[in-house]
């Protein structure tokens, strides 16, 4: 369990705002896009499923098992996605970054990279974690490349790790960043956000 987090994480092109009830409509509008779910184990096809996702995020926030954020574009003030810190373990000082769902309009921009940068900074420099992991569907090569570009290390494959709504089973690939790797990853992220995408 982790204490409630109420601070806004400010970036250059985006900010991460702790998810609250005022974000439901804007977030639902983003999550209705079917392209978001193409390479995930979830298949979201109805407004009811979208609402269930959001309700689950609030439940997990309230019980301290996750810290969900909405991603807001600085220029427009619009919600463009969501991301969260999952399974925080303050005894063993590790957590997972996941449930990152971004409007396809913002794919291949700095949005995802800057969101990860802000969360990693919070995990390593505020929570003082020693390990942060990412879990990616094995067939989602685009997301795997994106995580590797951050500087994360591929650790292995979790076989038969998730069951889709259609009953098919798939593997997940696990990546991680350690505290001793954070300084070089931080420098790389600074380059990616401030130079590559500028």
mmCIF file of N, CA and C in Angstrom, residues 72-193:
data_model
loop_
_atom_site.group_PDB
_atom_site.id
_atom_site.type_symbol
_atom_site.label_atom_id
_atom_site.label_comp_id
_atom_site.label_asym_id
_atom_site.label_seq_id
_atom_site.Cartn_x
_atom_site.Cartn_y
_atom_site.Cartn_z
ATOM 1 N N UNK A 72 -2.063 15.060 -19.568
ATOM 2 C CA UNK A 72 -2.675 16.261 -20.121
ATOM 3 C C UNK A 72 -1.652 17.022 -20.955
ATOM 4 N N UNK A 73 -2.020 17.315 -22.190
ATOM 5 C CA UNK A 73 -1.152 18.115 -23.053
ATOM 6 C C UNK A 73 -1.134 19.548 -22.529
ATOM 7 N N UNK A 74 0.073 20.079 -22.342
ATOM 8 C CA UNK A 74 0.197 21.427 -21.783
ATOM 9 C C UNK A 74 -0.443 22.479 -22.689
ATOM 10 N N UNK A 75 -0.202 22.383 -23.995
ATOM 11 C CA UNK A 75 -0.642 23.430 -24.917
ATOM 12 C C UNK A 75 -2.159 23.538 -24.998
ATOM 13 N N UNK A 76 -2.834 22.394 -25.042
ATOM 14 C CA UNK A 76 -4.285 22.403 -25.254
ATOM 15 C C UNK A 76 -5.083 22.219 -23.970
ATOM 16 N N UNK A 77 -4.446 21.656 -22.940
ATOM 17 C CA UNK A 77 -5.166 21.339 -21.712
ATOM 18 C C UNK A 77 -6.038 20.106 -21.823
ATOM 19 N N UNK A 78 -5.893 19.368 -22.926
ATOM 20 C CA UNK A 78 -6.724 18.192 -23.173
ATOM 21 C C UNK A 78 -6.097 16.924 -22.600
ATOM 22 N N UNK A 79 -6.942 16.017 -22.126
ATOM 23 C CA UNK A 79 -6.485 14.692 -21.714
ATOM 24 C C UNK A 79 -6.139 13.888 -22.969
ATOM 25 N N UNK A 80 -4.925 13.350 -23.020
ATOM 26 C CA UNK A 80 -4.493 12.590 -24.200
ATOM 27 C C UNK A 80 -4.179 11.137 -23.853
ATOM 28 N N UNK A 81 -4.319 10.777 -22.575
ATOM 29 C CA UNK A 81 -4.056 9.395 -22.194
ATOM 30 C C UNK A 81 -4.006 9.232 -20.690
ATOM 31 N N UNK A 82 -3.524 8.078 -20.287
ATOM 32 C CA UNK A 82 -3.405 7.755 -18.868
ATOM 33 C C UNK A 82 -2.220 6.823 -18.667
ATOM 34 N N UNK A 83 -1.670 6.812 -17.456
ATOM 35 C CA UNK A 83 -0.586 5.917 -17.088
ATOM 36 C C UNK A 83 -0.616 5.770 -15.572
ATOM 37 N N UNK A 84 0.104 4.796 -15.050
ATOM 38 C CA UNK A 84 0.070 4.635 -13.589
ATOM 39 C C UNK A 84 1.270 3.882 -13.047
ATOM 40 N N UNK A 85 1.507 4.075 -11.765
ATOM 41 C CA UNK A 85 2.465 3.275 -11.006
ATOM 42 C C UNK A 85 1.674 2.146 -10.377
ATOM 43 N N UNK A 86 2.146 0.899 -10.590
ATOM 44 C CA UNK A 86 1.408 -0.281 -10.170
ATOM 45 C C UNK A 86 2.227 -1.113 -9.184
ATOM 46 N N UNK A 87 1.525 -1.819 -8.314
ATOM 47 C CA UNK A 87 2.144 -2.770 -7.374
ATOM 48 C C UNK A 87 3.325 -2.167 -6.607
ATOM 49 N N UNK A 88 3.181 -0.964 -6.066
ATOM 50 C CA UNK A 88 4.318 -0.393 -5.330
ATOM 51 C C UNK A 88 4.615 -1.203 -4.082
ATOM 52 N N UNK A 89 5.861 -1.590 -3.928
ATOM 53 C CA UNK A 89 6.316 -2.367 -2.778
ATOM 54 C C UNK A 89 7.398 -1.546 -2.090
ATOM 55 N N UNK A 90 7.016 -0.815 -1.047
ATOM 56 C CA UNK A 90 7.954 0.069 -0.378
ATOM 57 C C UNK A 90 8.886 -0.672 0.572
ATOM 58 N N UNK A 91 8.587 -1.942 0.856
ATOM 59 C CA UNK A 91 9.505 -2.757 1.662
ATOM 60 C C UNK A 91 10.696 -3.176 0.811
ATOM 61 N N UNK A 92 10.404 -3.720 -0.362
ATOM 62 C CA UNK A 92 11.474 -4.161 -1.264
ATOM 63 C C UNK A 92 11.836 -3.094 -2.290
ATOM 64 N N UNK A 93 11.151 -1.949 -2.225
ATOM 65 C CA UNK A 93 11.467 -0.746 -2.992
ATOM 66 C C UNK A 93 11.445 -0.991 -4.497
ATOM 67 N N UNK A 94 10.326 -1.537 -4.965
ATOM 68 C CA UNK A 94 10.148 -1.691 -6.405
ATOM 69 C C UNK A 94 8.698 -1.460 -6.781
ATOM 70 N N UNK A 95 8.484 -1.227 -8.067
ATOM 71 C CA UNK A 95 7.141 -0.980 -8.585
ATOM 72 C C UNK A 95 7.162 -1.228 -10.082
ATOM 73 N N UNK A 96 5.963 -1.191 -10.667
ATOM 74 C CA UNK A 96 5.824 -1.342 -12.116
ATOM 75 C C UNK A 96 5.154 -0.090 -12.667
ATOM 76 N N UNK A 97 5.597 0.337 -13.841
ATOM 77 C CA UNK A 97 4.905 1.382 -14.583
ATOM 78 C C UNK A 97 4.118 0.707 -15.694
ATOM 79 N N UNK A 98 2.823 0.994 -15.757
ATOM 80 C CA UNK A 98 2.005 0.315 -16.752
ATOM 81 C C UNK A 98 0.667 0.991 -16.967
ATOM 82 N N UNK A 99 -0.237 0.245 -17.633
ATOM 83 C CA UNK A 99 -1.547 0.779 -18.001
ATOM 84 C C UNK A 99 -1.405 2.141 -18.668
ATOM 85 N N UNK A 100 -0.436 2.224 -19.576
ATOM 86 C CA UNK A 100 -0.210 3.457 -20.323
ATOM 87 C C UNK A 100 -0.967 3.361 -21.634
ATOM 88 N N UNK A 101 -2.032 4.137 -21.726
ATOM 89 C CA UNK A 101 -2.885 4.130 -22.911
ATOM 90 C C UNK A 101 -2.996 5.561 -23.408
ATOM 91 N N UNK A 102 -2.491 5.788 -24.613
ATOM 92 C CA UNK A 102 -2.384 7.133 -25.175
ATOM 93 C C UNK A 102 -3.153 7.194 -26.485
ATOM 94 N N UNK A 103 -3.816 8.311 -26.720
ATOM 95 C CA UNK A 103 -4.516 8.506 -27.983
ATOM 96 C C UNK A 103 -3.562 8.299 -29.148
ATOM 97 N N UNK A 104 -3.949 7.509 -30.152
ATOM 98 C CA UNK A 104 -3.069 7.266 -31.301
ATOM 99 C C UNK A 104 -2.574 8.535 -31.979
ATOM 100 N N UNK A 105 -3.311 9.612 -31.847
ATOM 101 C CA UNK A 105 -2.887 10.902 -32.413
ATOM 102 C C UNK A 105 -1.540 11.341 -31.850
ATOM 103 N N UNK A 106 -1.203 10.846 -30.637
ATOM 104 C CA UNK A 106 0.030 11.258 -29.972
ATOM 105 C C UNK A 106 1.089 10.161 -29.953
ATOM 106 N N UNK A 107 0.848 9.069 -30.658
ATOM 107 C CA UNK A 107 1.888 8.058 -30.801
ATOM 108 C C UNK A 107 3.049 8.644 -31.604
ATOM 109 N N UNK A 108 4.246 8.178 -31.306
ATOM 110 C CA UNK A 108 5.467 8.620 -31.982
ATOM 111 C C UNK A 108 5.725 10.115 -31.802
ATOM 112 N N UNK A 109 5.255 10.638 -30.681
ATOM 113 C CA UNK A 109 5.598 11.995 -30.263
ATOM 114 C C UNK A 109 6.327 11.867 -28.924
ATOM 115 N N UNK A 110 6.595 13.002 -28.296
ATOM 116 C CA UNK A 110 7.306 12.964 -27.016
ATOM 117 C C UNK A 110 6.408 12.589 -25.842
ATOM 118 N N UNK A 111 5.098 12.441 -26.068
ATOM 119 C CA UNK A 111 4.158 12.271 -24.948
ATOM 120 C C UNK A 111 4.490 11.042 -24.109
ATOM 121 N N UNK A 112 4.613 9.877 -24.720
ATOM 122 C CA UNK A 112 4.886 8.656 -23.963
ATOM 123 C C UNK A 112 6.251 8.735 -23.277
ATOM 124 N N UNK A 113 7.256 9.216 -23.999
ATOM 125 C CA UNK A 113 8.599 9.302 -23.431
ATOM 126 C C UNK A 113 8.628 10.232 -22.228
ATOM 127 N N UNK A 114 7.971 11.380 -22.345
ATOM 128 C CA UNK A 114 7.982 12.325 -21.232
ATOM 129 C C UNK A 114 7.171 11.801 -20.051
ATOM 130 N N UNK A 115 6.073 11.097 -20.332
ATOM 131 C CA UNK A 115 5.304 10.490 -19.247
ATOM 132 C C UNK A 115 6.158 9.494 -18.471
ATOM 133 N N UNK A 116 6.888 8.639 -19.197
ATOM 134 C CA UNK A 116 7.766 7.675 -18.531
ATOM 135 C C UNK A 116 8.857 8.391 -17.744
ATOM 136 N N UNK A 117 9.398 9.460 -18.313
ATOM 137 C CA UNK A 117 10.446 10.216 -17.632
ATOM 138 C C UNK A 117 9.947 10.781 -16.310
ATOM 139 N N UNK A 118 8.759 11.366 -16.323
ATOM 140 C CA UNK A 118 8.201 11.948 -15.102
ATOM 141 C C UNK A 118 7.942 10.875 -14.038
ATOM 142 N N UNK A 119 7.404 9.729 -14.460
ATOM 143 C CA UNK A 119 7.125 8.656 -13.505
ATOM 144 C C UNK A 119 8.411 8.048 -12.949
ATOM 145 N N UNK A 120 9.396 7.846 -13.814
ATOM 146 C CA UNK A 120 10.667 7.280 -13.338
ATOM 147 C C UNK A 120 11.353 8.232 -12.360
ATOM 148 N N UNK A 121 11.309 9.516 -12.666
ATOM 149 C CA UNK A 121 11.873 10.506 -11.747
ATOM 150 C C UNK A 121 11.184 10.414 -10.387
ATOM 151 N N UNK A 122 9.866 10.312 -10.395
ATOM 152 C CA UNK A 122 9.120 10.196 -9.141
ATOM 153 C C UNK A 122 9.481 8.900 -8.408
ATOM 154 N N UNK A 123 9.562 7.803 -9.142
ATOM 155 C CA UNK A 123 9.860 6.504 -8.513
ATOM 156 C C UNK A 123 11.246 6.482 -7.883
ATOM 157 N N UNK A 124 12.250 6.930 -8.624
ATOM 158 C CA UNK A 124 13.626 6.818 -8.128
ATOM 159 C C UNK A 124 14.018 7.951 -7.187
ATOM 160 N N UNK A 125 13.503 9.151 -7.403
ATOM 161 C CA UNK A 125 13.979 10.292 -6.636
ATOM 162 C C UNK A 125 13.039 10.709 -5.513
ATOM 163 N N UNK A 126 11.768 10.349 -5.613
ATOM 164 C CA UNK A 126 10.833 10.666 -4.534
ATOM 165 C C UNK A 126 10.538 9.436 -3.672
ATOM 166 N N UNK A 127 10.176 8.334 -4.324
ATOM 167 C CA UNK A 127 9.884 7.112 -3.572
ATOM 168 C C UNK A 127 11.138 6.341 -3.181
ATOM 169 N N UNK A 128 12.278 6.677 -3.790
ATOM 170 C CA UNK A 128 13.574 6.034 -3.502
ATOM 171 C C UNK A 128 13.533 4.532 -3.802
ATOM 172 N N UNK A 129 12.891 4.181 -4.913
ATOM 173 C CA UNK A 129 12.853 2.781 -5.310
ATOM 174 C C UNK A 129 14.203 2.350 -5.855
ATOM 175 N N UNK A 130 14.428 1.033 -5.868
ATOM 176 C CA UNK A 130 15.674 0.503 -6.420
ATOM 177 C C UNK A 130 15.446 -0.260 -7.729
ATOM 178 N N UNK A 131 14.166 -0.478 -8.076
ATOM 179 C CA UNK A 131 13.851 -1.196 -9.311
ATOM 180 C C UNK A 131 12.457 -0.792 -9.796
ATOM 181 N N UNK A 132 12.372 -0.512 -11.095
ATOM 182 C CA UNK A 132 11.085 -0.237 -11.737
ATOM 183 C C UNK A 132 10.982 -1.145 -12.949
ATOM 184 N N UNK A 133 9.841 -1.807 -13.090
ATOM 185 C CA UNK A 133 9.695 -2.737 -14.209
ATOM 186 C C UNK A 133 8.574 -2.325 -15.142
ATOM 187 N N UNK A 134 8.642 -2.886 -16.339
ATOM 188 C CA UNK A 134 7.630 -2.710 -17.383
ATOM 189 C C UNK A 134 7.297 -4.093 -17.928
ATOM 190 N N UNK A 135 6.025 -4.345 -18.176
ATOM 191 C CA UNK A 135 5.589 -5.615 -18.751
ATOM 192 C C UNK A 135 4.870 -5.324 -20.058
ATOM 193 N N UNK A 136 5.341 -5.948 -21.148
ATOM 194 C CA UNK A 136 4.824 -5.661 -22.485
ATOM 195 C C UNK A 136 4.390 -6.956 -23.163
ATOM 196 N N UNK A 137 3.238 -6.929 -23.820
ATOM 197 C CA UNK A 137 2.778 -8.093 -24.584
ATOM 198 C C UNK A 137 3.852 -8.484 -25.600
ATOM 199 N N UNK A 138 4.143 -9.772 -25.673
ATOM 200 C CA UNK A 138 5.252 -10.245 -26.510
ATOM 201 C C UNK A 138 5.096 -9.864 -27.974
ATOM 202 N N UNK A 139 3.865 -9.817 -28.458
ATOM 203 C CA UNK A 139 3.654 -9.485 -29.870
ATOM 204 C C UNK A 139 3.664 -7.977 -30.134
ATOM 205 N N UNK A 140 3.710 -7.174 -29.082
ATOM 206 C CA UNK A 140 3.697 -5.719 -29.241
ATOM 207 C C UNK A 140 5.131 -5.211 -29.378
ATOM 208 N N UNK A 141 5.674 -5.383 -30.562
ATOM 209 C CA UNK A 141 7.076 -5.021 -30.790
ATOM 210 C C UNK A 141 7.282 -3.516 -30.718
ATOM 211 N N UNK A 142 6.288 -2.739 -31.117
ATOM 212 C CA UNK A 142 6.415 -1.275 -31.067
ATOM 213 C C UNK A 142 6.639 -0.807 -29.631
ATOM 214 N N UNK A 143 5.850 -1.344 -28.695
ATOM 215 C CA UNK A 143 6.007 -0.949 -27.291
ATOM 216 C C UNK A 143 7.301 -1.483 -26.699
ATOM 217 N N UNK A 144 7.703 -2.679 -27.107
ATOM 218 C CA UNK A 144 8.974 -3.203 -26.620
ATOM 219 C C UNK A 144 10.134 -2.307 -27.046
ATOM 220 N N UNK A 145 10.125 -1.879 -28.303
ATOM 221 C CA UNK A 145 11.186 -0.983 -28.778
ATOM 222 C C UNK A 145 11.165 0.339 -28.015
ATOM 223 N N UNK A 146 9.961 0.826 -27.716
ATOM 224 C CA UNK A 146 9.842 2.091 -26.980
ATOM 225 C C UNK A 146 10.434 1.969 -25.579
ATOM 226 N N UNK A 147 10.187 0.846 -24.903
ATOM 227 C CA UNK A 147 10.727 0.644 -23.555
ATOM 228 C C UNK A 147 12.246 0.488 -23.611
ATOM 229 N N UNK A 148 12.738 -0.250 -24.594
ATOM 230 C CA UNK A 148 14.188 -0.395 -24.738
ATOM 231 C C UNK A 148 14.860 0.937 -25.026
ATOM 232 N N UNK A 149 14.182 1.793 -25.795
ATOM 233 C CA UNK A 149 14.744 3.103 -26.126
ATOM 234 C C UNK A 149 14.919 3.960 -24.870
ATOM 235 N N UNK A 150 14.095 3.720 -23.862
ATOM 236 C CA UNK A 150 14.245 4.449 -22.601
ATOM 237 C C UNK A 150 15.556 4.093 -21.911
ATOM 238 N N UNK A 151 16.034 2.879 -22.141
ATOM 239 C CA UNK A 151 17.216 2.375 -21.455
ATOM 240 C C UNK A 151 16.919 1.205 -20.542
ATOM 241 N N UNK A 152 15.692 0.665 -20.619
ATOM 242 C CA UNK A 152 15.327 -0.494 -19.799
ATOM 243 C C UNK A 152 15.990 -1.764 -20.329
ATOM 244 N N UNK A 153 16.253 -2.694 -19.442
ATOM 245 C CA UNK A 153 16.911 -3.957 -19.770
ATOM 246 C C UNK A 153 15.873 -5.069 -19.846
ATOM 247 N N UNK A 154 15.912 -5.838 -20.921
ATOM 248 C CA UNK A 154 15.010 -6.978 -21.056
ATOM 249 C C UNK A 154 15.466 -8.093 -20.124
ATOM 250 N N UNK A 155 14.539 -8.552 -19.274
ATOM 251 C CA UNK A 155 14.879 -9.581 -18.298
ATOM 252 C C UNK A 155 14.434 -10.968 -18.720
ATOM 253 N N UNK A 156 13.306 -11.066 -19.417
ATOM 254 C CA UNK A 156 12.822 -12.386 -19.799
ATOM 255 C C UNK A 156 11.360 -12.353 -20.201
ATOM 256 N N UNK A 157 10.822 -13.543 -20.383
ATOM 257 C CA UNK A 157 9.452 -13.705 -20.852
ATOM 258 C C UNK A 157 8.625 -14.425 -19.791
ATOM 259 N N UNK A 158 7.474 -13.867 -19.484
ATOM 260 C CA UNK A 158 6.505 -14.537 -18.618
ATOM 261 C C UNK A 158 5.568 -15.323 -19.533
ATOM 262 N N UNK A 159 5.721 -16.620 -19.546
ATOM 263 C CA UNK A 159 4.976 -17.456 -20.475
ATOM 264 C C UNK A 159 3.536 -17.653 -20.009
ATOM 265 N N UNK A 160 2.611 -17.618 -20.996
ATOM 266 C CA UNK A 160 1.184 -17.796 -20.715
ATOM 267 C C UNK A 160 0.733 -16.915 -19.546
ATOM 268 N N UNK A 161 1.033 -15.642 -19.658
ATOM 269 C CA UNK A 161 0.859 -14.724 -18.539
ATOM 270 C C UNK A 161 -0.511 -14.062 -18.506
ATOM 271 N N UNK A 162 -1.181 -13.917 -19.654
ATOM 272 C CA UNK A 162 -2.479 -13.254 -19.688
ATOM 273 C C UNK A 162 -3.434 -14.016 -20.606
ATOM 274 N N UNK A 163 -4.718 -13.979 -20.237
ATOM 275 C CA UNK A 163 -5.764 -14.584 -21.059
ATOM 276 C C UNK A 163 -6.654 -13.472 -21.580
ATOM 277 N N UNK A 164 -6.777 -13.396 -22.894
ATOM 278 C CA UNK A 164 -7.629 -12.380 -23.512
ATOM 279 C C UNK A 164 -9.099 -12.757 -23.349
ATOM 280 N N UNK A 165 -9.951 -11.767 -23.638
ATOM 281 C CA UNK A 165 -11.390 -12.003 -23.526
ATOM 282 C C UNK A 165 -11.873 -13.078 -24.487
ATOM 283 N N UNK A 166 -11.130 -13.292 -25.590
ATOM 284 C CA UNK A 166 -11.526 -14.337 -26.545
ATOM 285 C C UNK A 166 -10.982 -15.717 -26.156
ATOM 286 N N UNK A 167 -10.284 -15.791 -25.014
ATOM 287 C CA UNK A 167 -9.757 -17.055 -24.535
ATOM 288 C C UNK A 167 -8.335 -17.364 -24.958
ATOM 289 N N UNK A 168 -7.777 -16.584 -25.882
ATOM 290 C CA UNK A 168 -6.395 -16.824 -26.314
ATOM 291 C C UNK A 168 -5.423 -16.420 -25.205
ATOM 292 N N UNK A 169 -4.292 -17.063 -25.193
ATOM 293 C CA UNK A 169 -3.301 -16.866 -24.137
ATOM 294 C C UNK A 169 -2.034 -16.291 -24.752
ATOM 295 N N UNK A 170 -1.422 -15.344 -24.065
ATOM 296 C CA UNK A 170 -0.194 -14.776 -24.626
ATOM 297 C C UNK A 170 0.870 -14.587 -23.551
ATOM 298 N N UNK A 171 2.088 -14.404 -24.034
ATOM 299 C CA UNK A 171 3.242 -14.168 -23.175
ATOM 300 C C UNK A 171 3.459 -12.671 -22.992
ATOM 301 N N UNK A 172 4.136 -12.321 -21.908
ATOM 302 C CA UNK A 172 4.568 -10.943 -21.670
ATOM 303 C C UNK A 172 6.082 -10.902 -21.520
ATOM 304 N N UNK A 173 6.663 -9.803 -21.963
ATOM 305 C CA UNK A 173 8.101 -9.580 -21.822
ATOM 306 C C UNK A 173 8.322 -8.574 -20.693
ATOM 307 N N UNK A 174 9.279 -8.888 -19.810
ATOM 308 C CA UNK A 174 9.560 -8.029 -18.658
ATOM 309 C C UNK A 174 10.867 -7.267 -18.890
ATOM 310 N N UNK A 175 10.806 -5.958 -18.640
ATOM 311 C CA UNK A 175 11.970 -5.078 -18.689
ATOM 312 C C UNK A 175 12.108 -4.406 -17.326
ATOM 313 N N UNK A 176 13.307 -3.935 -17.017
ATOM 314 C CA UNK A 176 13.467 -3.197 -15.762
ATOM 315 C C UNK A 176 14.565 -2.156 -15.882
ATOM 316 N N UNK A 177 14.483 -1.192 -14.959
ATOM 317 C CA UNK A 177 15.531 -0.200 -14.747
ATOM 318 C C UNK A 177 15.866 -0.221 -13.269
ATOM 319 N N UNK A 178 17.164 -0.270 -12.941
ATOM 320 C CA UNK A 178 17.608 -0.276 -11.554
ATOM 321 C C UNK A 178 18.072 1.108 -11.134
ATOM 322 N N UNK A 179 18.116 1.342 -9.836
ATOM 323 C CA UNK A 179 18.517 2.660 -9.345
ATOM 324 C C UNK A 179 19.909 3.046 -9.815
ATOM 325 N N UNK A 180 20.825 2.075 -9.901
ATOM 326 C CA UNK A 180 22.188 2.394 -10.348
ATOM 327 C C UNK A 180 22.219 2.746 -11.837
ATOM 328 N N UNK A 181 21.187 2.360 -12.577
ATOM 329 C CA UNK A 181 21.095 2.683 -13.993
ATOM 330 C C UNK A 181 20.350 3.995 -14.247
ATOM 331 N N UNK A 182 19.658 4.472 -13.234
ATOM 332 C CA UNK A 182 18.817 5.644 -13.400
ATOM 333 C C UNK A 182 19.572 6.879 -13.898
ATOM 334 N N UNK A 183 20.774 7.204 -13.386
ATOM 335 C CA UNK A 183 21.446 8.414 -13.890
ATOM 336 C C UNK A 183 21.654 8.412 -15.406
ATOM 337 N N UNK A 184 22.069 7.294 -15.966
ATOM 338 C CA UNK A 184 22.278 7.251 -17.419
ATOM 339 C C UNK A 184 20.949 7.233 -18.164
ATOM 340 N N UNK A 185 19.950 6.552 -17.596
ATOM 341 C CA UNK A 185 18.620 6.555 -18.212
ATOM 342 C C UNK A 185 18.034 7.969 -18.183
ATOM 343 N N UNK A 186 18.213 8.656 -17.080
ATOM 344 C CA UNK A 186 17.714 10.029 -16.945
ATOM 345 C C UNK A 186 18.336 10.931 -17.995
ATOM 346 N N UNK A 187 19.623 10.782 -18.212
ATOM 347 C CA UNK A 187 20.306 11.585 -19.233
ATOM 348 C C UNK A 187 19.770 11.269 -20.629
ATOM 349 N N UNK A 188 19.545 9.981 -20.894
ATOM 350 C CA UNK A 188 19.001 9.569 -22.182
ATOM 351 C C UNK A 188 17.592 10.128 -22.385
ATOM 352 N N UNK A 189 16.787 10.081 -21.351
ATOM 353 C CA UNK A 189 15.429 10.613 -21.443
ATOM 354 C C UNK A 189 15.437 12.119 -21.694
ATOM 355 N N UNK A 190 16.358 12.809 -21.060
ATOM 356 C CA UNK A 190 16.473 14.253 -21.289
ATOM 357 C C UNK A 190 16.759 14.531 -22.761
ATOM 358 N N UNK A 191 17.656 13.726 -23.342
ATOM 359 C CA UNK A 191 17.947 13.886 -24.776
ATOM 360 C C UNK A 191 16.714 13.599 -25.621
ATOM 361 N N UNK A 192 16.042 12.497 -25.327
ATOM 362 C CA UNK A 192 14.888 12.099 -26.140
ATOM 363 C C UNK A 192 13.778 13.149 -26.105
ATOM 364 N N UNK A 193 13.508 13.672 -24.900
ATOM 365 C CA UNK A 193 12.401 14.615 -24.762
ATOM 366 C C UNK A 193 12.774 15.990 -25.289
#
